[in-house]
PDB file of C-alpha atoms in Angstrom:
ATOM      1  CA  MET A   1      -3.206   1.270  44.125  1.00 51.00           C
ATOM      2  CA  SER A   2      -6.987   1.586  43.787  1.00 58.00           C
ATOM      3  CA  ASP A   3      -7.145   1.780  40.058  1.00 62.00           C
ATOM      4  CA  ALA A   4      -5.209  -0.784  37.991  1.00 64.00           C
ATOM      5  CA  THR A   5      -5.444   1.212  34.912  1.00 61.00           C
ATOM      6  CA  HIS A   6      -3.999   4.472  36.344  1.00 65.00           C
ATOM      7  CA  GLY A   7      -0.945   5.455  34.559  1.00 63.00           C
ATOM      8  CA  LEU A   8      -1.399   3.272  31.500  1.00 62.00           C
ATOM      9  CA  PRO A   9      -1.121   4.906  28.073  1.00 64.00           C
ATOM     10  CA  ILE A  10      -4.502   5.419  26.401  1.00 68.00           C
ATOM     11  CA  HIS A  11      -4.488   4.483  22.737  1.00 66.00           C
ATOM     12  CA  ARG A  12      -7.167   4.886  20.136  1.00 67.00           C
ATOM     13  CA  PRO A  13      -8.832   1.454  19.369  1.00 66.00           C
ATOM     14  CA  ASP A  14      -7.455  -0.364  16.366  1.00 65.00           C
ATOM     15  CA  PRO A  15     -10.137  -0.563  13.652  1.00 65.00           C
ATOM     16  CA  ASP A  16      -8.685  -3.747  12.198  1.00 65.00           C
ATOM     17  CA  PHE A  17      -8.677  -5.648  15.520  1.00 67.00           C
ATOM     18  CA  GLY A  18     -11.284  -8.311  15.684  1.00 64.00           C
ATOM     19  CA  ARG A  19     -12.696  -7.537  12.233  1.00 61.00           C
ATOM     20  CA  ALA A  20     -14.341 -10.193  10.013  1.00 62.00           C
ATOM     21  CA  TYR A  21     -12.495 -11.011   6.827  1.00 58.00           C
ATOM     22  CA  GLY A  22     -13.881  -9.190   3.801  1.00 64.00           C
ATOM     23  CA  ARG A  23     -13.395 -12.045   1.335  1.00 66.00           C
ATOM     24  CA  PRO A  24     -11.760 -15.464   1.585  1.00 60.00           C
ATOM     25  CA  GLY A  25      -8.068 -15.244   1.626  1.00 59.00           C
ATOM     26  CA  ASP A  26      -8.086 -11.521   2.697  1.00 65.00           C
ATOM     27  CA  ALA A  27      -5.582 -11.751   5.585  1.00 65.00           C
ATOM     28  CA  ALA A  28      -5.133 -15.567   6.104  1.00 66.00           C
ATOM     29  CA  PRO A  29      -4.133 -17.894   3.209  1.00 65.00           C
ATOM     30  CA  ARG A  30      -6.724 -20.400   2.188  1.00 70.00           C
ATOM     31  CA  LEU A  31      -5.703 -24.021   1.657  1.00 74.00           C
ATOM     32  CA  GLY A  32      -7.238 -25.766  -1.280  1.00 79.00           C
ATOM     33  CA  LEU A  33      -6.777 -29.430  -0.354  1.00 76.00           C
ATOM     34  CA  PRO A  34      -8.724 -32.152  -2.331  1.00 82.00           C
ATOM     35  CA  SER A  35     -11.924 -33.549  -0.745  1.00 84.00           C
ATOM     36  CA  GLY A  36     -10.412 -37.036   0.215  1.00 84.00           C
ATOM     37  CA  TRP A  37      -7.091 -35.788   1.417  1.00 85.00           C
ATOM     38  CA  TRP A  38      -7.484 -37.316   4.888  1.00 88.00           C
ATOM     39  CA  LEU A  39      -8.060 -40.981   3.566  1.00 92.00           C
ATOM     40  CA  LEU A  40      -4.528 -41.892   2.742  1.00 91.00           C
ATOM     41  CA  PRO A  41      -2.934 -40.860   6.057  1.00 92.00           C
ATOM     42  CA  SER A  42      -5.765 -42.351   8.138  1.00 94.00           C
ATOM     43  CA  LEU A  43      -5.478 -45.605   6.214  1.00 95.00           C
ATOM     44  CA  ALA A  44      -1.725 -45.785   6.450  1.00 96.00           C
ATOM     45  CA  GLY A  45      -2.035 -44.911  10.314  1.00 96.00           C
ATOM     46  CA  GLY A  46      -4.553 -47.603  10.733  1.00 96.00           C
ATOM     47  CA  LEU A  47      -2.522 -50.198   8.787  1.00 97.00           C
ATOM     48  CA  ALA A  48       0.515 -49.383  10.765  1.00 97.00           C
ATOM     49  CA  GLY A  49      -1.355 -49.813  14.000  1.00 96.00           C
ATOM     50  CA  TRP A  50      -2.576 -53.219  13.067  1.00 96.00           C
ATOM     51  CA  VAL A  51       0.957 -54.246  11.955  1.00 95.00           C
ATOM     52  CA  ILE A  52       2.222 -53.180  15.243  1.00 96.00           C
ATOM     53  CA  LEU A  53      -0.567 -54.952  17.192  1.00 94.00           C
ATOM     54  CA  PHE A  54      -0.075 -58.321  15.256  1.00 93.00           C
ATOM     55  CA  ARG A  55       3.728 -58.123  15.727  1.00 93.00           C
ATOM     56  CA  ALA A  56       3.315 -57.464  19.497  1.00 93.00           C
ATOM     57  CA  LEU A  57       0.902 -60.388  19.912  1.00 90.00           C
ATOM     58  CA  PHE A  58       2.270 -63.027  17.576  1.00 86.00           C
ATOM     59  CA  PHE A  59       6.034 -62.394  17.162  1.00 75.00           C
TER      60      PHE A  59
END
């Protein structure tokens, strides 16, 4: 088999494949999270980490 593409069906290229989105939310939904959304989970995770550390060291 000298040619790996021999026998494969030939299709016309898809014009939508690899295109840039025309406007925000065109094909993919856009999430509108508030600007400080990451603060609460990061603070809760940090607090939980410190609690686990202190419990492991002192109790």
